[in-house]
């Protein structure tokens, strides 16, 4: 029954063993000698440090944007909308989740194209937003937004109205209630959502290809060295970076109780 | 509720705006599929159904679509069987390494797709020496599709508990009769939800597929291959528009299900 799980574990294990091998520069064949050259290269070459930092930056930006955008929608859905509207909006928010990832990224390629709607709006203002990092961040934030709205909505729905009324009765204004009652309760849900937005961004290389111009993220570097450069050991070493970042992130978020919200 | 009238209005306005931004890009793709201009200049030049015709006759697109549907169907069946078995085993029995197994099942979804893809490629190519093709894609897809089935079934099992099954056994039904007459009917809608998700996940997958497909091309791979060629742009756009329409189907099915909520919420 667990053959797939075993196959997967063997594959993962194999991958990380491969990270300690090298390829022969002339014949491009695997040299199965244990060494840490790949990791030394990773730490000494500036390119990879830049790419790693850029990837983390994009992941943080995407997560923050999603959290900010998702909050009013989740609040509206949970506390303002009637039952019927809540249901309609849940579907409206989730419909795009079912649409193909590729189609959505492609849609943003059309939005940001030099003759597309975004630039036909911006051109009169003397601005231009072409393919590049900002476009990547917007596209990724768009792609992962439902993953942030849903846990937030679930978290807010669990806050009883009586708690908010109690806060108001004790003299707190809307802003104070928001800051001292709603946000602390909501924190685990936000972190739960951020696990998705963060890990999905770390592993992504296709959206960057589609709307990112010439910019590269970690995923692209892994992809390039695995398929184009056919240097599997180096790709494997590179791939450990997002895994390590994700493990550190999970460990950090675990304290907030976010894992129970998944 | 503590929110003032203005705060509510502001929230509604922001929500409306965000929903608009969510749907604008999708609408653009649909509009562009009827655009006479090859370069999709905005606003559109004129209306034509020519590209839909061209795309319909494109055999490459049809082949890719066929492959995608087959892969998704087979992976869904595999993950339904294995996911249900795993969920039953974990919920009903306590055994050594139980937590490790549940972590293992979730791992393929938690790790970046590129890591999973790379791991499978090195497994198939360097370790096992298998040619990449239909079955390697299916195995890779089934691995992460199991999670959706597993989660749905596990949630259902937790909710209904084991009392009904015990009652059935007490009344003299054997293990298989109990499964057929009691367990399976309880699980049916959860299985449908999990299966639908698994199908959608596999149909849409591109990253793991890139690493495990070799020369065969699923629909997402075809789209990616042709996206950067200006000549193919109209056809790619029609395929994208068609996929947007197709994504209404699972939502529609979800609504038809009595436990519709479970399905729409299942993807979290």
Short mmCIF file of N, CA, C and O in Angstrom, two decimals, chain A residues 1 3-5 7-12 14-15 69 72-73 75-76 79-80 87 89 91-92 94-104 106-111 115-117 120 142 145 150 164-165 168 177 199 203 205-206 209-210 219 222-223 226-227 232 235 239 242-243, chain B residues 1-3 11-12 14-15 18 21-23 25-26 28-29 39-42 82 85-86 104 107-108 110-112 114-116 118-123 127 139 142-143 146 197 200 204 206-207 210-211 220 223 227-228 233 236-237 240 243-244 247 250-251 255 261 264 267-268:
data_model
loop_
_atom_site.label_atom_id
_atom_site.label_comp_id
_atom_site.label_asym_id
_atom_site.label_seq_id
_atom_site.Cartn_x
_atom_site.Cartn_y
_atom_site.Cartn_z
N UNK A 1 0.82 -1.20 0.00
CA UNK A 1 0.00 0.00 0.00
C UNK A 1 0.87 1.26 0.00
O UNK A 1 0.53 2.28 -0.59
N UNK A 3 3.68 1.76 -1.35
CA UNK A 3 4.78 1.74 -2.32
C UNK A 3 5.08 3.13 -2.87
O UNK A 3 6.24 3.50 -3.08
N UNK A 4 4.03 3.95 -3.04
CA UNK A 4 4.28 5.29 -3.55
C UNK A 4 5.06 6.12 -2.55
O UNK A 4 5.99 6.84 -2.91
N UNK A 5 4.68 6.00 -1.28
CA UNK A 5 5.37 6.73 -0.25
C UNK A 5 6.84 6.34 -0.18
O UNK A 5 7.72 7.19 -0.09
N UNK A 7 8.57 4.94 -2.64
CA UNK A 7 9.21 5.42 -3.85
C UNK A 7 9.57 6.89 -3.71
O UNK A 7 10.67 7.32 -4.07
N UNK A 8 8.64 7.65 -3.10
CA UNK A 8 8.87 9.07 -2.95
C UNK A 8 10.02 9.35 -2.00
O UNK A 8 10.89 10.19 -2.28
N UNK A 9 10.05 8.62 -0.89
CA UNK A 9 11.13 8.83 0.08
C UNK A 9 12.49 8.47 -0.51
O UNK A 9 13.46 9.19 -0.34
N UNK A 10 12.51 7.32 -1.22
CA UNK A 10 13.76 6.90 -1.86
C UNK A 10 14.21 7.98 -2.83
O UNK A 10 15.38 8.36 -2.88
N UNK A 11 13.24 8.50 -3.59
CA UNK A 11 13.58 9.53 -4.57
C UNK A 11 14.15 10.77 -3.89
O UNK A 11 15.16 11.32 -4.31
N UNK A 12 13.49 11.19 -2.80
CA UNK A 12 13.97 12.38 -2.08
C UNK A 12 15.36 12.14 -1.51
O UNK A 12 16.27 12.96 -1.66
N UNK A 14 17.54 9.94 -2.46
CA UNK A 14 18.49 9.85 -3.57
C UNK A 14 18.92 11.22 -4.05
O UNK A 14 20.09 11.47 -4.33
N UNK A 15 17.93 12.11 -4.10
CA UNK A 15 18.21 13.45 -4.59
C UNK A 15 19.25 14.14 -3.72
O UNK A 15 20.18 14.77 -4.22
N UNK A 69 -4.50 42.15 1.46
CA UNK A 69 -5.65 42.12 0.56
C UNK A 69 -6.73 41.18 1.08
O UNK A 69 -7.93 41.44 0.98
N UNK A 72 -9.60 42.42 4.45
CA UNK A 72 -10.93 43.02 4.32
C UNK A 72 -11.96 42.07 3.72
O UNK A 72 -13.12 42.05 4.16
N UNK A 73 -11.54 41.25 2.74
CA UNK A 73 -12.50 40.32 2.13
C UNK A 73 -12.97 39.31 3.16
O UNK A 73 -14.16 39.04 3.30
N UNK A 75 -12.94 39.57 6.37
CA UNK A 75 -13.75 40.24 7.39
C UNK A 75 -15.16 40.48 6.87
O UNK A 75 -16.15 40.22 7.56
N UNK A 76 -15.25 40.94 5.62
CA UNK A 76 -16.54 41.20 5.02
C UNK A 76 -17.37 39.92 4.95
O UNK A 76 -18.53 39.88 5.33
N UNK A 79 -18.16 38.65 8.74
CA UNK A 79 -18.89 39.44 9.73
C UNK A 79 -19.94 40.39 9.14
O UNK A 79 -20.77 40.91 9.87
N UNK A 80 -19.89 40.69 7.86
CA UNK A 80 -20.84 41.65 7.31
C UNK A 80 -21.87 40.97 6.42
O UNK A 80 -23.07 41.20 6.54
N UNK A 87 -22.15 32.63 0.99
CA UNK A 87 -22.02 31.46 0.14
C UNK A 87 -21.62 31.84 -1.28
O UNK A 87 -20.71 31.25 -1.87
N UNK A 89 -20.10 34.54 -2.21
CA UNK A 89 -18.74 35.07 -2.27
C UNK A 89 -17.69 33.99 -2.10
O UNK A 89 -16.62 34.05 -2.70
N UNK A 91 -17.92 31.05 -3.25
CA UNK A 91 -17.78 30.47 -4.58
C UNK A 91 -17.00 31.41 -5.49
O UNK A 91 -16.11 31.00 -6.24
N UNK A 92 -17.32 32.70 -5.39
CA UNK A 92 -16.64 33.68 -6.25
C UNK A 92 -15.14 33.71 -5.99
O UNK A 92 -14.34 33.85 -6.91
N UNK A 94 -13.46 31.16 -4.71
CA UNK A 94 -12.86 29.86 -4.98
C UNK A 94 -12.85 29.48 -6.45
O UNK A 94 -12.05 28.66 -6.87
N UNK A 95 -13.74 30.06 -7.23
CA UNK A 95 -13.80 29.72 -8.65
C UNK A 95 -12.42 29.82 -9.31
O UNK A 95 -11.97 28.88 -9.96
N UNK A 96 -11.71 30.96 -9.11
CA UNK A 96 -10.40 31.07 -9.77
C UNK A 96 -9.41 30.02 -9.29
O UNK A 96 -8.47 29.69 -10.00
N UNK A 97 -9.65 29.47 -8.09
CA UNK A 97 -8.74 28.45 -7.58
C UNK A 97 -8.80 27.20 -8.45
O UNK A 97 -7.83 26.48 -8.60
N UNK A 98 -9.97 26.97 -9.03
CA UNK A 98 -10.12 25.80 -9.89
C UNK A 98 -9.58 26.05 -11.29
O UNK A 98 -9.33 25.10 -12.03
N UNK A 99 -9.45 27.32 -11.66
CA UNK A 99 -8.93 27.61 -12.99
C UNK A 99 -7.44 27.24 -13.01
O UNK A 99 -6.76 27.29 -12.00
N UNK A 100 -6.97 26.86 -14.17
CA UNK A 100 -5.60 26.38 -14.29
C UNK A 100 -4.58 27.44 -13.88
O UNK A 100 -4.71 28.62 -14.20
N UNK A 101 -3.56 26.99 -13.16
CA UNK A 101 -2.45 27.86 -12.76
C UNK A 101 -1.86 28.57 -13.96
O UNK A 101 -1.64 29.78 -13.98
N UNK A 102 -1.61 27.77 -14.99
CA UNK A 102 -0.95 28.28 -16.18
C UNK A 102 -1.80 29.34 -16.86
O UNK A 102 -1.30 30.37 -17.32
N UNK A 103 -3.10 29.09 -16.89
CA UNK A 103 -4.01 30.04 -17.54
C UNK A 103 -4.00 31.37 -16.79
O UNK A 103 -3.99 32.43 -17.39
N UNK A 104 -3.94 31.29 -15.45
CA UNK A 104 -3.95 32.52 -14.67
C UNK A 104 -2.65 33.32 -14.88
O UNK A 104 -2.68 34.54 -15.05
N UNK A 106 -0.82 33.11 -17.48
CA UNK A 106 -0.90 33.57 -18.86
C UNK A 106 -1.78 34.82 -18.94
O UNK A 106 -1.45 35.77 -19.68
N UNK A 107 -2.87 34.82 -18.16
CA UNK A 107 -3.77 35.97 -18.17
C UNK A 107 -3.03 37.23 -17.75
O UNK A 107 -3.21 38.31 -18.33
N UNK A 108 -2.13 37.09 -16.76
CA UNK A 108 -1.38 38.27 -16.31
C UNK A 108 -0.33 38.67 -17.33
O UNK A 108 0.05 39.84 -17.43
N UNK A 109 0.15 37.70 -18.10
CA UNK A 109 1.07 38.05 -19.19
C UNK A 109 0.34 38.96 -20.17
O UNK A 109 0.89 39.96 -20.64
N UNK A 110 -0.92 38.62 -20.45
CA UNK A 110 -1.72 39.45 -21.35
C UNK A 110 -1.99 40.82 -20.72
O UNK A 110 -1.94 41.85 -21.40
N UNK A 111 -2.24 40.83 -19.38
CA UNK A 111 -2.51 42.10 -18.71
C UNK A 111 -1.31 43.04 -18.79
O UNK A 111 -1.46 44.24 -19.00
N UNK A 115 0.99 46.21 -25.00
CA UNK A 115 -0.23 46.79 -25.56
C UNK A 115 -1.45 46.40 -24.74
O UNK A 115 -2.58 46.62 -25.14
N UNK A 116 -1.23 45.78 -23.58
CA UNK A 116 -2.33 45.26 -22.77
C UNK A 116 -3.02 46.33 -21.94
O UNK A 116 -2.62 47.50 -21.94
N UNK A 117 -4.08 45.94 -21.22
CA UNK A 117 -4.90 46.88 -20.47
C UNK A 117 -4.15 47.66 -19.39
O UNK A 117 -4.40 48.86 -19.23
N UNK A 120 -2.15 50.28 -21.07
CA UNK A 120 -2.97 51.29 -21.75
C UNK A 120 -3.60 52.24 -20.73
O UNK A 120 -3.94 53.36 -21.04
N UNK A 142 -1.60 37.15 -6.77
CA UNK A 142 -2.90 36.81 -7.35
C UNK A 142 -3.14 35.31 -7.29
O UNK A 142 -4.21 34.85 -6.89
N UNK A 145 -3.71 34.08 -3.61
CA UNK A 145 -4.64 34.81 -2.75
C UNK A 145 -5.71 33.94 -2.08
O UNK A 145 -5.94 34.07 -0.88
N UNK A 150 -9.02 31.88 2.55
CA UNK A 150 -9.78 30.80 3.19
C UNK A 150 -9.43 30.59 4.66
O UNK A 150 -10.34 30.57 5.49
N UNK A 164 -16.67 40.65 20.19
CA UNK A 164 -16.49 41.98 19.62
C UNK A 164 -17.40 42.99 20.31
O UNK A 164 -17.00 44.12 20.58
N UNK A 165 -18.63 42.54 20.62
CA UNK A 165 -19.54 43.45 21.31
C UNK A 165 -19.02 43.78 22.70
O UNK A 165 -19.10 44.93 23.15
N UNK A 168 -16.51 46.39 22.43
CA UNK A 168 -17.12 47.69 22.17
C UNK A 168 -17.76 48.23 23.44
O UNK A 168 -17.65 49.41 23.77
N UNK A 177 -10.40 47.48 18.89
CA UNK A 177 -10.90 46.11 18.85
C UNK A 177 -10.15 45.31 17.80
O UNK A 177 -9.73 44.18 18.01
N UNK A 199 5.62 28.86 0.71
CA UNK A 199 6.24 27.67 0.09
C UNK A 199 5.92 27.61 -1.40
O UNK A 199 6.75 27.21 -2.21
N UNK A 203 8.92 27.62 -4.53
CA UNK A 203 9.10 26.57 -5.51
C UNK A 203 8.75 26.99 -6.92
O UNK A 203 8.94 26.24 -7.86
N UNK A 205 8.74 28.53 -10.57
CA UNK A 205 9.65 29.10 -11.56
C UNK A 205 8.92 29.43 -12.85
O UNK A 205 9.48 30.05 -13.75
N UNK A 206 7.65 29.03 -12.92
CA UNK A 206 6.95 29.21 -14.18
C UNK A 206 6.38 30.61 -14.32
O UNK A 206 6.53 31.26 -15.37
N UNK A 209 9.01 32.93 -15.31
CA UNK A 209 9.32 32.79 -16.74
C UNK A 209 8.31 33.56 -17.59
O UNK A 209 8.66 34.14 -18.60
N UNK A 210 7.06 33.51 -17.15
CA UNK A 210 5.98 34.07 -17.97
C UNK A 210 5.90 35.58 -17.85
O UNK A 210 5.73 36.28 -18.85
N UNK A 219 13.78 28.63 -8.11
CA UNK A 219 13.23 27.58 -8.94
C UNK A 219 13.85 27.56 -10.33
O UNK A 219 14.17 26.50 -10.86
N UNK A 222 17.36 26.09 -10.21
CA UNK A 222 17.31 24.63 -10.10
C UNK A 222 16.97 24.02 -11.45
O UNK A 222 17.63 23.11 -11.94
N UNK A 223 15.92 24.58 -12.06
CA UNK A 223 15.44 24.08 -13.35
C UNK A 223 16.54 24.14 -14.39
O UNK A 223 16.80 23.17 -15.11
N UNK A 226 19.31 21.66 -13.79
CA UNK A 226 18.91 20.26 -13.94
C UNK A 226 18.65 19.91 -15.40
O UNK A 226 19.15 18.92 -15.91
N UNK A 227 17.84 20.72 -16.09
CA UNK A 227 17.44 20.34 -17.43
C UNK A 227 18.33 20.92 -18.51
O UNK A 227 18.76 20.22 -19.42
N UNK A 232 22.76 17.53 -12.56
CA UNK A 232 21.80 17.11 -11.54
C UNK A 232 22.33 17.31 -10.12
O UNK A 232 21.59 17.80 -9.26
N UNK A 235 21.94 20.92 -9.18
CA UNK A 235 20.52 21.23 -9.04
C UNK A 235 20.00 20.72 -7.71
O UNK A 235 19.24 21.39 -7.01
N UNK A 239 18.40 22.77 -4.73
CA UNK A 239 17.03 22.49 -4.29
C UNK A 239 16.94 22.35 -2.78
O UNK A 239 15.86 22.48 -2.22
N UNK A 242 15.48 25.91 -0.84
CA UNK A 242 14.07 26.13 -0.47
C UNK A 242 13.57 25.16 0.59
O UNK A 242 12.77 25.55 1.45
N UNK A 243 14.06 23.92 0.55
CA UNK A 243 13.60 22.95 1.56
C UNK A 243 14.03 23.40 2.95
O UNK A 243 13.23 23.40 3.89
N UNK B 1 -23.08 43.92 15.88
CA UNK B 1 -21.73 44.01 15.28
C UNK B 1 -21.18 45.41 15.50
O UNK B 1 -21.90 46.40 15.48
N UNK B 2 -19.89 45.49 15.71
CA UNK B 2 -19.30 46.76 16.13
C UNK B 2 -18.97 47.67 14.96
O UNK B 2 -18.66 48.83 15.15
N UNK B 3 -19.01 47.14 13.76
CA UNK B 3 -18.58 47.96 12.63
C UNK B 3 -19.60 49.05 12.34
O UNK B 3 -20.80 48.82 12.32
N UNK B 11 -15.60 48.30 3.60
CA UNK B 11 -15.25 46.88 3.44
C UNK B 11 -15.87 46.31 2.17
O UNK B 11 -15.22 45.62 1.39
N UNK B 12 -17.14 46.64 1.96
CA UNK B 12 -17.84 46.14 0.78
C UNK B 12 -17.16 46.65 -0.48
O UNK B 12 -16.98 45.91 -1.45
N UNK B 14 -13.98 47.64 -0.89
CA UNK B 14 -12.69 46.97 -1.09
C UNK B 14 -12.89 45.56 -1.61
O UNK B 14 -12.22 45.12 -2.55
N UNK B 15 -13.85 44.86 -1.01
CA UNK B 15 -14.13 43.49 -1.43
C UNK B 15 -14.53 43.44 -2.90
O UNK B 15 -14.03 42.62 -3.67
N UNK B 18 -11.48 44.01 -5.09
CA UNK B 18 -10.59 42.85 -5.18
C UNK B 18 -11.20 41.78 -6.08
O UNK B 18 -10.52 41.18 -6.91
N UNK B 21 -10.57 42.67 -9.54
CA UNK B 21 -9.19 42.38 -9.96
C UNK B 21 -9.01 40.88 -10.16
O UNK B 21 -8.26 40.43 -11.02
N UNK B 22 -9.73 40.07 -9.35
CA UNK B 22 -9.61 38.62 -9.49
C UNK B 22 -10.14 38.17 -10.85
O UNK B 22 -9.56 37.31 -11.50
N UNK B 23 -11.23 38.79 -11.29
CA UNK B 23 -11.85 38.31 -12.52
C UNK B 23 -11.38 39.02 -13.78
O UNK B 23 -11.53 38.48 -14.88
N UNK B 25 -8.38 39.59 -15.20
CA UNK B 25 -7.45 38.88 -16.09
C UNK B 25 -8.12 37.72 -16.82
O UNK B 25 -7.84 37.48 -18.00
N UNK B 26 -9.01 37.00 -16.10
CA UNK B 26 -9.67 35.87 -16.72
C UNK B 26 -10.59 36.35 -17.84
O UNK B 26 -10.66 35.76 -18.92
N UNK B 28 -10.19 39.03 -19.54
CA UNK B 28 -9.34 39.49 -20.64
C UNK B 28 -8.98 38.34 -21.59
O UNK B 28 -9.02 38.50 -22.81
N UNK B 29 -8.64 37.18 -20.99
CA UNK B 29 -8.28 36.04 -21.84
C UNK B 29 -9.46 35.64 -22.72
O UNK B 29 -9.32 35.37 -23.91
N UNK B 39 -1.85 40.31 -31.93
CA UNK B 39 -0.99 40.71 -30.81
C UNK B 39 -1.82 41.17 -29.61
O UNK B 39 -1.27 41.68 -28.65
N UNK B 40 -3.15 41.00 -29.67
CA UNK B 40 -4.04 41.34 -28.57
C UNK B 40 -3.89 42.76 -28.08
O UNK B 40 -3.75 42.99 -26.89
N UNK B 41 -3.86 43.73 -29.00
CA UNK B 41 -3.75 45.10 -28.52
C UNK B 41 -5.07 45.48 -27.84
O UNK B 41 -6.13 44.95 -28.16
N UNK B 42 -4.94 46.35 -26.86
CA UNK B 42 -6.09 46.77 -26.07
C UNK B 42 -6.44 48.19 -26.41
O UNK B 42 -5.54 49.01 -26.46
N UNK B 82 -5.66 4.25 -2.96
CA UNK B 82 -4.61 4.31 -1.94
C UNK B 82 -4.93 5.33 -0.85
O UNK B 82 -4.68 5.07 0.33
N UNK B 85 -7.48 3.83 1.52
CA UNK B 85 -6.87 2.79 2.35
C UNK B 85 -6.00 3.41 3.43
O UNK B 85 -6.05 3.01 4.60
N UNK B 86 -5.21 4.41 3.04
CA UNK B 86 -4.33 5.06 4.02
C UNK B 86 -5.15 5.71 5.12
O UNK B 86 -4.83 5.59 6.31
N UNK B 104 4.35 11.66 5.91
CA UNK B 104 4.86 11.24 4.60
C UNK B 104 3.85 11.52 3.50
O UNK B 104 4.19 11.92 2.39
N UNK B 107 3.82 15.26 2.76
CA UNK B 107 5.09 15.81 2.29
C UNK B 107 5.10 16.24 0.81
O UNK B 107 5.55 17.34 0.49
N UNK B 108 4.58 15.40 -0.12
CA UNK B 108 4.66 15.79 -1.52
C UNK B 108 3.96 17.12 -1.83
O UNK B 108 4.28 17.78 -2.81
N UNK B 110 3.66 19.60 0.62
CA UNK B 110 4.30 20.64 1.39
C UNK B 110 5.62 21.10 0.77
O UNK B 110 5.97 22.26 0.85
N UNK B 111 6.33 20.18 0.14
CA UNK B 111 7.60 20.56 -0.47
C UNK B 111 7.36 21.23 -1.82
O UNK B 111 6.39 20.91 -2.50
N UNK B 112 8.26 22.15 -2.22
CA UNK B 112 8.11 22.78 -3.52
C UNK B 112 8.04 21.73 -4.63
O UNK B 112 8.76 20.73 -4.60
N UNK B 114 9.14 21.67 -7.51
CA UNK B 114 10.37 21.42 -8.27
C UNK B 114 11.23 20.37 -7.58
O UNK B 114 11.92 19.59 -8.24
N UNK B 115 11.16 20.33 -6.25
CA UNK B 115 11.94 19.33 -5.51
C UNK B 115 11.36 17.94 -5.77
O UNK B 115 12.10 16.98 -6.07
N UNK B 116 10.03 17.84 -5.68
CA UNK B 116 9.38 16.57 -5.97
C UNK B 116 9.69 16.11 -7.39
O UNK B 116 10.03 14.95 -7.63
N UNK B 118 12.19 16.92 -9.37
CA UNK B 118 13.60 16.56 -9.52
C UNK B 118 13.88 15.21 -8.88
O UNK B 118 14.58 14.37 -9.46
N UNK B 119 13.28 14.99 -7.70
CA UNK B 119 13.46 13.72 -7.01
C UNK B 119 12.96 12.56 -7.87
O UNK B 119 13.64 11.54 -8.03
N UNK B 120 11.77 12.73 -8.46
CA UNK B 120 11.22 11.67 -9.30
C UNK B 120 12.06 11.45 -10.55
O UNK B 120 12.27 10.32 -10.97
N UNK B 121 12.53 12.55 -11.13
CA UNK B 121 13.34 12.38 -12.32
C UNK B 121 14.59 11.58 -12.03
O UNK B 121 14.95 10.67 -12.78
N UNK B 122 15.24 11.92 -10.92
CA UNK B 122 16.48 11.19 -10.63
C UNK B 122 16.17 9.75 -10.25
O UNK B 122 16.95 8.84 -10.56
N UNK B 123 15.00 9.52 -9.63
CA UNK B 123 14.60 8.14 -9.32
C UNK B 123 14.39 7.34 -10.60
O UNK B 123 14.95 6.25 -10.77
N UNK B 127 18.27 6.11 -11.15
CA UNK B 127 18.27 4.94 -10.28
C UNK B 127 17.62 3.74 -10.92
O UNK B 127 18.12 2.63 -10.84
N UNK B 139 2.57 7.95 -11.97
CA UNK B 139 3.09 7.67 -10.62
C UNK B 139 3.37 8.97 -9.87
O UNK B 139 2.97 9.14 -8.71
N UNK B 142 0.00 10.65 -9.01
CA UNK B 142 -0.74 9.93 -7.98
C UNK B 142 -0.16 10.24 -6.60
O UNK B 142 -0.89 10.38 -5.62
N UNK B 143 1.18 10.40 -6.54
CA UNK B 143 1.82 10.65 -5.25
C UNK B 143 1.27 11.89 -4.56
O UNK B 143 1.01 11.88 -3.37
N UNK B 146 -2.88 11.73 -3.83
CA UNK B 146 -3.35 10.95 -2.69
C UNK B 146 -3.74 11.87 -1.54
O UNK B 146 -4.73 11.64 -0.86
N UNK B 197 -10.95 16.89 -6.74
CA UNK B 197 -9.76 17.70 -6.48
C UNK B 197 -8.53 17.05 -7.08
O UNK B 197 -7.69 17.72 -7.70
N UNK B 200 -8.51 17.55 -10.80
CA UNK B 200 -8.16 18.93 -11.17
C UNK B 200 -6.67 19.18 -10.95
O UNK B 200 -6.00 19.80 -11.78
N UNK B 204 -4.00 19.95 -14.08
CA UNK B 204 -3.43 21.28 -14.10
C UNK B 204 -1.92 21.26 -13.86
O UNK B 204 -1.23 22.24 -14.13
N UNK B 206 1.99 21.16 -13.73
CA UNK B 206 2.99 21.37 -14.77
C UNK B 206 4.41 21.12 -14.28
O UNK B 206 5.22 20.55 -15.00
N UNK B 207 4.71 21.50 -13.04
CA UNK B 207 6.11 21.47 -12.60
C UNK B 207 6.63 20.03 -12.50
O UNK B 207 7.63 19.68 -13.14
N UNK B 210 6.85 18.41 -15.95
CA UNK B 210 8.00 18.77 -16.77
C UNK B 210 9.15 17.80 -16.56
O UNK B 210 9.85 17.43 -17.49
N UNK B 211 9.31 17.38 -15.30
CA UNK B 211 10.46 16.53 -14.97
C UNK B 211 10.21 15.05 -15.24
O UNK B 211 11.14 14.27 -15.28
N UNK B 220 -0.96 21.32 -20.22
CA UNK B 220 -0.19 22.43 -19.65
C UNK B 220 1.20 22.56 -20.28
O UNK B 220 1.67 23.67 -20.52
N UNK B 223 0.84 24.19 -23.63
CA UNK B 223 0.60 25.64 -23.51
C UNK B 223 1.92 26.36 -23.23
O UNK B 223 2.24 27.36 -23.88
N UNK B 227 3.56 29.21 -25.55
CA UNK B 227 3.19 30.53 -25.06
C UNK B 227 4.10 31.63 -25.58
O UNK B 227 3.67 32.75 -25.81
N UNK B 228 5.37 31.30 -25.77
CA UNK B 228 6.31 32.36 -26.13
C UNK B 228 6.48 32.50 -27.64
O UNK B 228 7.36 33.22 -28.09
N UNK B 233 0.16 32.47 -30.59
CA UNK B 233 -0.53 33.17 -29.51
C UNK B 233 -2.05 33.03 -29.55
O UNK B 233 -2.65 32.71 -28.53
N UNK B 236 -3.08 29.48 -28.37
CA UNK B 236 -2.83 29.33 -26.94
C UNK B 236 -3.92 30.05 -26.15
O UNK B 236 -4.45 29.54 -25.16
N UNK B 237 -4.26 31.24 -26.62
CA UNK B 237 -5.26 32.04 -25.92
C UNK B 237 -6.63 31.36 -25.91
O UNK B 237 -7.34 31.39 -24.91
N UNK B 240 -6.55 28.60 -23.42
CA UNK B 240 -6.65 29.16 -22.08
C UNK B 240 -8.10 29.54 -21.77
O UNK B 240 -8.61 29.24 -20.68
N UNK B 243 -10.15 26.54 -21.06
CA UNK B 243 -9.88 25.99 -19.73
C UNK B 243 -10.58 26.80 -18.65
O UNK B 243 -11.00 26.25 -17.63
N UNK B 244 -10.70 28.12 -18.86
CA UNK B 244 -11.42 28.94 -17.88
C UNK B 244 -12.88 28.50 -17.81
O UNK B 244 -13.44 28.32 -16.73
N UNK B 247 -13.30 25.27 -15.96
CA UNK B 247 -13.15 25.29 -14.50
C UNK B 247 -14.48 25.57 -13.81
O UNK B 247 -14.57 25.46 -12.60
N UNK B 250 -16.26 21.85 -12.19
CA UNK B 250 -16.18 21.33 -10.81
C UNK B 250 -16.97 22.16 -9.81
O UNK B 250 -17.55 21.61 -8.87
N UNK B 251 -17.02 23.49 -10.00
CA UNK B 251 -17.81 24.33 -9.10
C UNK B 251 -19.29 23.95 -9.21
O UNK B 251 -19.99 23.84 -8.20
N UNK B 255 -21.75 22.43 -6.31
CA UNK B 255 -23.04 22.97 -5.91
C UNK B 255 -24.12 21.90 -5.91
O UNK B 255 -25.05 21.93 -5.12
N UNK B 261 -20.38 22.44 0.63
CA UNK B 261 -19.38 23.22 1.37
C UNK B 261 -18.06 22.50 1.51
O UNK B 261 -17.00 23.09 1.45
N UNK B 264 -16.01 22.82 -1.78
CA UNK B 264 -15.41 24.11 -2.07
C UNK B 264 -14.32 24.43 -1.06
O UNK B 264 -13.33 25.05 -1.39
N UNK B 267 -10.02 22.49 -0.80
CA UNK B 267 -8.70 22.73 -1.38
C UNK B 267 -7.76 23.44 -0.40
O UNK B 267 -6.60 23.62 -0.69
N UNK B 268 -8.26 23.88 0.74
CA UNK B 268 -7.36 24.53 1.69
C UNK B 268 -6.42 23.51 2.24
O UNK B 268 -6.67 22.85 3.18
#
